[in-house]
């Protein structure tokens, strides 16, 4: 089995020059993170709207930085080392393909793409380009999560993992009008965390979606999903985005029940463990990742740079990340059809759609995969810089 390989960036390019594409709400957060990182320097800002790009550069305290609407043109003018893609999900495919075709590695916001077939096309394109495509799954960069995972090893065989997520945010804007607001916009975070915690992949899911009578969302804002994971562990997610009172953290409230004991994590503080061999309270917290300093997107950025410097495969490398989006796609399909959905069937359908939409070498490579799961796990096997 081969771990992903990608071209590293030599040490004399220090700090790395990055172009940020997408200068909306999250783009501004990325610009601020880039500006405060010692590892990178801002080379340019791209947005479909030139005024948005310029205003974001100014708000980030970088009015002198070139901005524009065309990534290829700005890259030619600024000689960047990498692209950070913070566009809307529908633009993740074209922006990432454009960057890879320019020979530039990409750190992209979650989800990897708007749809699973698009994610498979990006996986193949990244492989063919020899450049790193990493998805920033920012909620993984959390010291308490790493501690929870560390403690989970003391529980023996994992049996049941649960997440409860109860919040009542009034966003306004696109989420209020989405078809599956909770599943599509938020649930990818805990689904990704469940894979990480269990070191397991989804096998099947049964999911129901519903909308409480008082919901201020057009689409279903509450959901319960039961996943069977490899090894037989069940992962159960119950969440609502219109649930005022006794709200959980944004990471949700977690419980892992294992053969020898249980651990609970409120998503913010250290996990509480009841097991024979639990570490004492106040034990050192494992670092988020080999290269990751800081949490959230700062951690993702640090790990991306570390990967480009050393060739270490990072968390969120595209092959490793795709199954988190597959969990969302399968849950949506189950909720829409009211039946248990097998992940391999969802992956096969996505592959057929990817083949129909792709051409050239990308199409050839996707066609050569013995199965999607094998293609993803074979390449994602080198595990990632948690340590
Ligand atoms: N990790 C997190 O916690 C978190 C939080 C919020 C958003 N996000 C993700 O960040 C991404 C952006 O979300 P947002 O809330 O900033 O959205 P937004 O709508 O506020 O901003 C997106 C920007 O991208 C620009 N854009 C769209 N297509 C483009 C293209 N082809 N080329 C250049 N620019 C383009 C738009 O003009 C807009 O300014 C999404 O993928 C979202 O899921 C992640």
CSV table of C-alpha atoms and ligand atoms in Angstrom, one decimal:
chain,number,residue,atom,x,y,z
A,1,UNK,CA,0.0,0.0,0.0
A,2,UNK,CA,1.3,3.4,-0.9
A,3,UNK,CA,1.0,6.5,1.2
A,4,UNK,CA,0.4,9.8,-0.6
A,5,UNK,CA,3.5,11.5,-1.8
A,6,UNK,CA,3.6,15.1,-2.8
A,7,UNK,CA,6.2,17.7,-3.7
A,8,UNK,CA,7.6,19.5,-0.7
A,9,UNK,CA,8.6,23.2,-0.7
A,10,UNK,CA,12.3,23.9,-0.1
A,11,UNK,CA,13.4,25.5,3.2
A,12,UNK,CA,14.8,28.6,1.5
A,13,UNK,CA,11.3,29.8,0.7
A,14,UNK,CA,10.6,31.0,4.2
A,15,UNK,CA,7.9,32.0,5.1
A,16,UNK,CA,5.7,30.3,2.5
A,17,UNK,CA,3.8,32.7,0.2
A,18,UNK,CA,0.1,32.0,0.1
A,19,UNK,CA,-2.9,33.3,-1.9
A,20,UNK,CA,-6.2,33.2,-0.1
A,21,UNK,CA,-9.2,32.6,-2.5
A,22,UNK,CA,-12.6,33.5,-1.1
A,23,UNK,CA,-12.8,36.6,1.1
A,24,UNK,CA,-16.2,36.2,2.7
A,25,UNK,CA,-16.8,35.6,6.4
A,26,UNK,CA,-14.5,32.6,6.8
A,27,UNK,CA,-12.0,34.1,4.3
A,28,UNK,CA,-11.5,37.0,6.6
A,29,UNK,CA,-10.8,34.7,9.5
A,30,UNK,CA,-8.2,32.9,7.4
A,31,UNK,CA,-6.6,36.2,6.4
A,32,UNK,CA,-6.2,37.2,10.0
A,33,UNK,CA,-4.7,33.7,10.8
A,34,UNK,CA,-2.3,34.0,7.8
A,35,UNK,CA,-1.3,37.5,9.0
A,36,UNK,CA,-0.4,36.3,12.5
A,37,UNK,CA,1.4,33.1,11.4
A,38,UNK,CA,5.2,33.1,11.3
A,39,UNK,CA,5.1,30.2,8.8
A,40,UNK,CA,3.4,32.0,5.9
A,41,UNK,CA,3.1,35.5,4.3
A,42,UNK,CA,0.1,36.8,2.3
A,43,UNK,CA,0.9,37.0,-1.4
A,44,UNK,CA,-2.6,37.9,-2.7
A,45,UNK,CA,-6.3,37.7,-2.2
A,46,UNK,CA,-8.8,36.5,-4.8
A,47,UNK,CA,-12.6,36.8,-4.8
A,48,UNK,CA,-15.3,36.8,-7.5
A,49,UNK,CA,-16.1,40.2,-6.2
A,50,UNK,CA,-13.1,42.5,-6.6
A,51,UNK,CA,-14.4,44.9,-3.9
A,52,UNK,CA,-14.8,42.1,-1.5
A,53,UNK,CA,-11.2,41.0,-2.1
A,54,UNK,CA,-9.9,44.5,-1.6
A,55,UNK,CA,-11.9,45.3,1.5
A,56,UNK,CA,-10.8,42.0,3.1
A,57,UNK,CA,-7.1,42.7,2.4
A,58,UNK,CA,-7.6,46.2,3.9
A,59,UNK,CA,-9.4,44.8,6.9
A,60,UNK,CA,-6.6,42.3,7.5
A,61,UNK,CA,-4.1,45.3,7.7
A,62,UNK,CA,-2.6,44.5,4.3
A,63,UNK,CA,-3.8,47.2,1.8
A,64,UNK,CA,-0.6,46.8,-0.2
A,65,UNK,CA,-1.3,43.1,-1.1
A,66,UNK,CA,-2.4,42.5,-4.7
A,67,UNK,CA,-6.0,41.4,-5.0
A,68,UNK,CA,-8.1,40.3,-8.0
A,69,UNK,CA,-10.7,38.0,-9.4
A,70,UNK,CA,-8.5,35.6,-11.4
A,71,UNK,CA,-6.3,33.1,-9.5
A,72,UNK,CA,-4.2,32.2,-12.5
A,73,UNK,CA,-3.4,35.9,-13.3
A,74,UNK,CA,-2.7,36.7,-9.6
A,75,UNK,CA,-0.4,33.7,-9.3
A,76,UNK,CA,1.5,34.7,-12.4
A,77,UNK,CA,2.1,38.1,-10.8
A,78,UNK,CA,2.9,37.1,-7.3
A,79,UNK,CA,4.8,33.7,-7.5
A,80,UNK,CA,3.0,32.0,-4.5
A,81,UNK,CA,3.9,28.6,-2.9
A,82,UNK,CA,0.4,27.6,-2.0
A,83,UNK,CA,-3.4,28.4,-2.2
A,84,UNK,CA,-5.8,28.5,0.7
A,85,UNK,CA,-9.4,28.0,-0.7
A,86,UNK,CA,-12.1,29.5,1.4
A,87,UNK,CA,-14.7,29.8,-1.3
A,88,UNK,CA,-18.3,28.4,-1.0
A,89,UNK,CA,-18.5,24.6,-1.3
A,90,UNK,CA,-19.7,24.8,-5.0
A,91,UNK,CA,-16.4,26.5,-5.9
A,92,UNK,CA,-14.1,24.0,-4.2
A,93,UNK,CA,-13.9,21.8,-7.3
A,94,UNK,CA,-13.0,24.5,-9.9
A,95,UNK,CA,-10.7,26.5,-7.5
A,96,UNK,CA,-8.8,23.5,-6.4
A,97,UNK,CA,-8.4,22.1,-9.9
A,98,UNK,CA,-7.1,25.5,-11.1
A,99,UNK,CA,-4.6,25.7,-8.3
A,100,UNK,CA,-3.3,22.1,-8.8
A,101,UNK,CA,-3.0,22.8,-12.5
A,102,UNK,CA,-0.8,25.7,-11.7
A,103,UNK,CA,1.4,23.3,-9.7
A,104,UNK,CA,0.3,24.8,-6.4
A,105,UNK,CA,-0.6,22.8,-3.2
A,106,UNK,CA,-4.0,23.6,-1.7
A,107,UNK,CA,-5.3,23.9,1.8
A,108,UNK,CA,-9.1,24.0,1.4
A,109,UNK,CA,-12.0,24.7,3.8
A,110,UNK,CA,-14.3,21.8,4.6
A,111,UNK,CA,-16.2,20.2,2.9
A,112,UNK,CA,-13.7,18.8,0.5
A,113,UNK,CA,-16.2,19.5,-2.3
A,114,UNK,CA,-19.9,20.2,-2.6
A,115,UNK,CA,-20.7,16.6,-3.6
A,116,UNK,CA,-19.1,13.2,-3.2
A,117,UNK,CA,-18.5,12.7,-7.0
A,118,UNK,CA,-16.7,16.0,-7.0
A,119,UNK,CA,-14.6,14.9,-4.0
A,120,UNK,CA,-13.5,11.8,-5.9
A,121,UNK,CA,-12.5,13.9,-8.9
A,122,UNK,CA,-10.4,16.1,-6.7
A,123,UNK,CA,-8.8,13.1,-5.0
A,124,UNK,CA,-7.7,11.8,-8.4
A,125,UNK,CA,-6.6,15.2,-9.6
A,126,UNK,CA,-4.4,15.7,-6.5
A,127,UNK,CA,-2.8,12.3,-6.9
A,128,UNK,CA,-2.0,13.0,-10.6
A,129,UNK,CA,-0.7,16.5,-9.8
A,130,UNK,CA,1.8,15.3,-7.2
A,131,UNK,CA,0.8,18.3,-5.1
A,132,UNK,CA,-0.7,18.2,-1.6
A,133,UNK,CA,-4.4,18.8,-1.3
A,134,UNK,CA,-5.4,19.0,2.4
A,135,UNK,CA,-8.8,19.8,3.8
A,136,UNK,CA,-8.9,22.0,6.9
A,137,UNK,CA,-11.2,20.0,9.2
A,138,UNK,CA,-10.6,22.6,11.9
A,139,UNK,CA,-12.4,21.0,14.8
A,140,UNK,CA,-9.8,18.2,14.9
A,141,UNK,CA,-7.2,20.7,16.1
A,142,UNK,CA,-8.3,20.6,19.7
A,143,UNK,CA,-6.1,19.5,22.6
A,144,UNK,CA,-9.0,18.2,24.6
A,145,UNK,CA,-10.1,16.0,21.6
A,146,UNK,CA,-6.6,14.5,21.4
A,147,UNK,CA,-6.7,13.9,25.2
A,148,UNK,CA,-10.2,12.3,24.8
A,149,UNK,CA,-8.8,10.0,22.1
A,150,UNK,CA,-5.8,9.1,24.2
A,151,UNK,CA,-8.0,8.2,27.1
A,152,UNK,CA,-10.3,6.2,24.9
A,153,UNK,CA,-7.5,3.7,24.4
A,154,UNK,CA,-7.9,2.8,28.1
A,155,UNK,CA,-11.5,1.8,27.6
A,156,UNK,CA,-10.7,-1.5,25.8
A,157,UNK,CA,-12.8,-2.3,22.7
A,158,UNK,CA,-15.1,0.6,21.8
A,159,UNK,CA,-18.8,-0.2,21.9
A,160,UNK,CA,-21.0,2.9,21.5
A,161,UNK,CA,-20.0,6.4,20.7
A,162,UNK,CA,-22.6,9.1,21.0
A,163,UNK,CA,-22.8,12.9,20.2
A,164,UNK,CA,-25.5,15.2,21.4
A,165,UNK,CA,-25.6,18.6,19.7
A,166,UNK,CA,-28.2,21.1,20.9
A,167,UNK,CA,-27.9,24.7,20.0
A,168,UNK,CA,-30.2,27.5,18.9
A,169,UNK,CA,-28.3,29.9,16.6
A,170,UNK,CA,-30.1,32.4,14.5
A,171,UNK,CA,-27.7,32.8,11.6
A,172,UNK,CA,-30.0,34.4,9.0
A,173,UNK,CA,-28.7,33.9,5.4
A,174,UNK,CA,-28.1,30.7,3.5
A,175,UNK,CA,-28.4,28.2,6.3
A,176,UNK,CA,-32.0,29.2,7.0
A,177,UNK,CA,-32.9,28.3,3.4
A,178,UNK,CA,-30.9,25.1,3.0
A,179,UNK,CA,-32.5,21.7,2.5
A,180,UNK,CA,-30.4,19.9,5.1
A,181,UNK,CA,-28.9,22.7,7.2
A,182,UNK,CA,-27.6,20.6,10.1
A,183,UNK,CA,-26.4,17.6,8.1
A,184,UNK,CA,-24.8,19.5,5.3
A,185,UNK,CA,-23.3,22.5,7.1
A,186,UNK,CA,-22.4,21.2,10.6
A,187,UNK,CA,-22.6,17.4,11.0
A,188,UNK,CA,-19.5,16.9,9.0
A,189,UNK,CA,-17.5,18.1,12.0
A,190,UNK,CA,-18.7,15.5,14.5
A,191,UNK,CA,-18.8,12.7,11.8
A,192,UNK,CA,-15.1,13.5,11.0
A,193,UNK,CA,-14.4,13.5,14.8
A,194,UNK,CA,-16.0,10.1,15.2
A,195,UNK,CA,-13.8,8.6,12.5
A,196,UNK,CA,-10.8,10.1,14.2
A,197,UNK,CA,-11.7,9.0,17.7
A,198,UNK,CA,-12.5,5.5,16.8
A,199,UNK,CA,-9.9,5.0,14.1
A,200,UNK,CA,-12.8,3.4,12.2
A,201,UNK,CA,-14.7,4.0,9.0
A,202,UNK,CA,-18.4,4.0,8.3
A,203,UNK,CA,-20.1,0.9,7.0
A,204,UNK,CA,-23.8,1.9,7.0
A,205,UNK,CA,-26.2,4.5,8.3
A,206,UNK,CA,-29.9,4.9,9.2
A,207,UNK,CA,-30.8,8.5,9.5
A,208,UNK,CA,-34.0,10.5,10.1
A,209,UNK,CA,-34.4,14.2,9.7
A,210,UNK,CA,-37.2,16.3,11.2
A,211,UNK,CA,-38.1,19.9,11.8
A,212,UNK,CA,-39.6,20.9,15.1
A,213,UNK,CA,-42.8,23.0,14.8
A,214,UNK,CA,-41.0,26.0,16.2
A,215,UNK,CA,-38.0,25.8,13.9
A,216,UNK,CA,-36.9,29.0,12.1
A,217,UNK,CA,-35.2,26.9,9.4
A,218,UNK,CA,-36.9,26.0,6.1
A,219,UNK,CA,-35.1,22.6,5.9
A,220,UNK,CA,-34.9,20.0,8.6
A,221,UNK,CA,-32.9,21.4,11.5
A,222,UNK,CA,-32.8,18.3,13.6
A,223,UNK,CA,-31.5,14.8,12.9
A,224,UNK,CA,-30.7,11.4,14.4
A,225,UNK,CA,-28.2,9.1,12.6
A,226,UNK,CA,-27.0,5.6,13.6
A,227,UNK,CA,-23.8,4.6,11.9
A,228,UNK,CA,-22.3,1.1,12.0
A,229,UNK,CA,-18.5,1.6,11.9
A,230,UNK,CA,-15.8,-0.9,10.9
A,231,UNK,CA,-15.2,-3.2,13.9
A,232,UNK,CA,-18.9,-3.1,14.8
A,233,UNK,CA,-18.9,0.0,17.0
A,234,UNK,CA,-22.1,2.1,16.7
A,235,UNK,CA,-21.9,5.8,16.4
A,236,UNK,CA,-25.1,7.7,17.2
A,237,UNK,CA,-25.5,11.4,16.4
A,238,UNK,CA,-28.5,13.4,17.6
A,239,UNK,CA,-28.6,17.1,17.0
A,240,UNK,CA,-30.8,20.1,16.6
A,241,UNK,CA,-30.1,23.7,15.6
A,242,UNK,CA,-33.3,25.0,17.1
A,243,UNK,CA,-32.9,23.7,20.6
A,244,UNK,CA,-32.8,26.6,23.2
A,245,UNK,CA,-31.8,25.9,26.8
A,246,UNK,CA,-29.0,23.8,28.3
A,247,UNK,CA,-27.1,24.2,25.1
A,248,UNK,CA,-24.1,21.9,24.3
A,249,UNK,CA,-20.8,23.2,23.2
A,250,UNK,CA,-20.2,23.7,19.4
A,251,UNK,CA,-18.2,20.5,19.5
A,252,UNK,CA,-21.2,18.7,21.0
A,253,UNK,CA,-21.4,16.5,24.0
A,254,UNK,CA,-19.7,13.0,23.7
A,255,UNK,CA,-19.8,9.7,25.4
A,256,UNK,CA,-17.7,6.6,24.5
A,257,UNK,CA,-18.7,3.4,26.2
A,258,UNK,CA,-16.1,0.6,25.9
A,259,UNK,CA,-15.4,-2.8,27.2
A,260,UNK,CA,-13.7,-1.7,30.4
A,261,UNK,CA,-15.2,1.8,31.1
A,262,UNK,CA,-16.6,5.0,29.7
A,263,UNK,CA,-15.4,8.5,28.9
A,264,UNK,CA,-17.5,11.7,28.5
A,265,UNK,CA,-16.4,14.9,26.9
A,266,UNK,CA,-18.4,18.1,26.9
A,267,UNK,CA,-16.5,19.4,23.8
A,268,UNK,CA,-14.6,22.1,25.7
A,269,UNK,CA,-13.1,20.8,29.0
A,270,UNK,CA,-11.0,17.7,29.7
A,271,UNK,CA,-12.9,14.4,29.2
A,272,UNK,CA,-14.1,12.6,32.3
A,273,UNK,CA,-13.1,8.9,32.4
A,274,UNK,CA,-14.3,6.0,34.5
A,275,UNK,CA,-12.1,3.0,33.7
A,276,UNK,CA,-9.5,0.9,35.6
A,277,UNK,CA,-6.5,2.6,34.2
A,278,UNK,CA,-7.6,6.2,33.7
A,279,UNK,CA,-4.9,8.8,33.7
A,280,UNK,CA,-4.8,11.1,36.7
A,281,UNK,CA,-6.6,14.5,36.4
A,282,UNK,CA,-4.1,17.1,35.2
A,283,UNK,CA,-2.0,14.6,33.2
A,284,UNK,CA,-0.2,16.3,30.3
A,285,UNK,CA,-2.4,16.9,27.3
A,286,UNK,CA,-1.0,15.4,24.0
A,287,UNK,CA,-0.1,18.0,21.4
A,288,UNK,CA,-2.7,18.4,18.6
A,289,UNK,CA,-0.4,17.2,15.8
A,290,UNK,CA,3.3,17.0,14.9
A,291,UNK,CA,3.3,20.3,13.1
A,292,UNK,CA,0.2,21.9,14.7
A,293,UNK,CA,0.7,24.9,16.9
A,294,UNK,CA,-2.6,26.5,18.0
A,295,UNK,CA,-6.1,25.2,17.6
A,296,UNK,CA,-8.7,25.5,14.9
A,297,UNK,CA,-7.6,26.9,11.5
A,298,UNK,CA,-4.3,28.0,12.9
A,299,UNK,CA,-3.6,24.4,13.7
A,300,UNK,CA,-4.6,23.3,10.3
A,301,UNK,CA,-2.3,25.9,8.7
A,302,UNK,CA,0.6,24.9,10.8
A,303,UNK,CA,0.2,21.3,9.9
A,304,UNK,CA,-0.1,22.2,6.2
A,305,UNK,CA,3.2,24.1,6.3
A,306,UNK,CA,4.8,21.3,8.3
A,307,UNK,CA,3.6,18.8,5.6
A,308,UNK,CA,5.0,20.9,2.8
A,309,UNK,CA,8.3,21.2,4.5
A,310,UNK,CA,8.8,17.6,5.5
A,311,UNK,CA,6.6,15.5,3.3
A,312,UNK,CA,4.7,14.1,6.3
A,313,UNK,CA,1.1,13.2,5.3
A,314,UNK,CA,-1.1,15.6,7.3
A,315,UNK,CA,-4.6,15.0,8.9
A,316,UNK,CA,-7.1,16.0,6.3
A,317,UNK,CA,-5.0,14.9,3.3
A,318,UNK,CA,-7.8,14.5,0.7
A,319,UNK,CA,-7.8,10.7,0.6
A,320,UNK,CA,-8.2,10.6,4.4
A,321,UNK,CA,-10.9,13.3,4.5
A,322,UNK,CA,-13.3,12.1,1.8
A,323,UNK,CA,-15.1,9.5,4.1
A,324,UNK,CA,-16.3,12.4,6.3
A,325,UNK,CA,-18.2,13.8,3.4
A,326,UNK,CA,-19.3,10.3,2.5
A,327,UNK,CA,-20.9,10.0,5.9
A,328,UNK,CA,-22.9,13.2,5.3
A,329,UNK,CA,-24.0,12.0,1.8
A,330,UNK,CA,-25.1,8.6,3.1
A,331,UNK,CA,-27.0,10.2,6.0
A,332,UNK,CA,-28.8,12.6,3.6
A,333,UNK,CA,-29.7,9.6,1.3
A,334,UNK,CA,-30.9,7.6,4.2
A,335,UNK,CA,-33.1,10.4,5.5
A,336,UNK,CA,-34.5,11.0,2.0
A,337,UNK,CA,-35.3,7.4,1.4
A,338,UNK,CA,-36.1,6.3,5.0
A,339,UNK,CA,-33.9,3.2,4.7
A,340,UNK,CA,-30.6,1.9,5.9
A,341,UNK,CA,-27.9,3.0,3.5
A,342,UNK,CA,-24.7,1.0,2.9
A,343,UNK,CA,-21.6,3.3,2.4
A,344,UNK,CA,-20.0,1.2,-0.3
A,345,UNK,CA,-23.2,1.6,-2.4
A,346,UNK,CA,-23.0,5.4,-1.9
A,347,UNK,CA,-19.3,5.3,-2.9
A,348,UNK,CA,-20.0,3.2,-6.0
A,349,UNK,CA,-22.8,5.6,-7.2
A,350,UNK,CA,-20.5,8.5,-6.6
A,351,UNK,CA,-17.7,6.9,-8.6
A,352,UNK,CA,-20.1,6.3,-11.5
A,353,UNK,CA,-21.1,10.0,-11.4
A,354,UNK,CA,-17.5,11.1,-11.1
A,355,UNK,CA,-16.6,8.9,-14.2
A,356,UNK,CA,-19.4,10.5,-16.2
A,357,UNK,CA,-18.3,14.0,-15.3
A,358,UNK,CA,-14.5,13.6,-15.5
A,359,UNK,CA,-12.3,13.3,-18.5
A,360,UNK,CA,-8.7,12.5,-19.5
A,361,UNK,CA,-6.3,11.2,-16.9
A,362,UNK,CA,-8.6,11.9,-14.0
A,363,UNK,CA,-11.3,9.7,-15.6
A,364,UNK,CA,-8.7,7.0,-16.3
A,365,UNK,CA,-7.4,7.0,-12.7
A,366,UNK,CA,-10.9,6.8,-11.2
A,367,UNK,CA,-11.7,4.0,-13.6
A,368,UNK,CA,-8.6,2.1,-12.5
A,369,UNK,CA,-9.5,2.0,-8.8
A,370,UNK,CA,-10.5,-1.5,-7.6
A,371,UNK,CA,-12.9,0.2,-5.2
A,372,UNK,CA,-13.3,3.7,-3.9
A,373,UNK,CA,-12.7,2.5,-0.3
A,374,UNK,CA,-9.5,0.7,-1.3
A,375,UNK,CA,-8.3,3.8,-3.3
A,376,UNK,CA,-8.9,6.0,-0.3
A,377,UNK,CA,-7.6,3.8,2.5
A,378,UNK,CA,-4.5,2.6,0.6
A,379,UNK,CA,-3.4,6.2,0.0
A,380,UNK,CA,-4.5,7.5,3.4
A,381,UNK,CA,-2.7,4.7,5.3
A,382,UNK,CA,0.3,6.7,6.5
A,383,UNK,CA,-1.3,8.2,9.5
A,384,UNK,CA,-1.0,11.7,9.7
A,385,UNK,CA,0.9,13.7,12.1
A,386,UNK,CA,-1.0,13.1,15.3
A,387,UNK,CA,1.5,12.7,18.0
B,1,LIG,N1,-14.3,25.4,9.7
B,1,LIG,C1,-15.3,26.1,10.1
B,1,LIG,O1,-15.7,26.2,11.3
B,1,LIG,C2,-16.1,26.9,9.1
B,1,LIG,C3,-16.9,28.0,9.5
B,1,LIG,C4,-17.6,28.7,8.5
B,1,LIG,C5,-17.4,28.4,7.1
B,1,LIG,N2,-16.6,27.4,6.8
B,1,LIG,C6,-16.4,27.0,5.3
B,1,LIG,O2,-15.7,28.1,4.7
B,1,LIG,C7,-16.1,28.2,3.3
B,1,LIG,C8,-16.5,29.6,3.1
B,1,LIG,O3,-17.6,29.9,3.9
B,1,LIG,P1,-18.0,31.5,4.2
B,1,LIG,O4,-19.0,31.4,5.4
B,1,LIG,O5,-16.8,32.3,4.3
B,1,LIG,O6,-18.9,31.8,2.9
B,1,LIG,P2,-19.2,33.3,2.3
B,1,LIG,O7,-20.3,33.1,1.4
B,1,LIG,O8,-19.2,34.3,3.4
B,1,LIG,O9,-17.8,33.6,1.5
B,1,LIG,C9,-17.4,32.9,0.3
B,1,LIG,C10,-16.7,33.9,-0.6
B,1,LIG,O10,-16.2,33.1,-1.7
B,1,LIG,C11,-16.3,33.9,-2.9
B,1,LIG,N3,-16.3,33.0,-4.0
B,1,LIG,C12,-17.3,32.1,-4.4
B,1,LIG,N4,-16.9,31.5,-5.5
B,1,LIG,C13,-15.6,31.9,-5.8
B,1,LIG,C14,-14.7,31.6,-6.8
B,1,LIG,N5,-15.0,30.7,-7.8
B,1,LIG,N6,-13.5,32.2,-6.9
B,1,LIG,C15,-13.2,33.2,-5.9
B,1,LIG,N7,-14.1,33.5,-4.9
B,1,LIG,C16,-15.3,32.9,-4.9
B,1,LIG,C17,-17.6,34.6,-2.7
B,1,LIG,O11,-17.7,35.8,-3.5
B,1,LIG,C18,-17.6,35.0,-1.2
B,1,LIG,O12,-16.9,36.2,-1.0
B,1,LIG,C19,-17.2,27.1,3.1
B,1,LIG,O13,-16.6,26.0,2.6
B,1,LIG,C20,-17.7,26.9,4.6
B,1,LIG,O14,-18.2,25.5,4.7
B,1,LIG,C21,-15.9,26.7,7.7
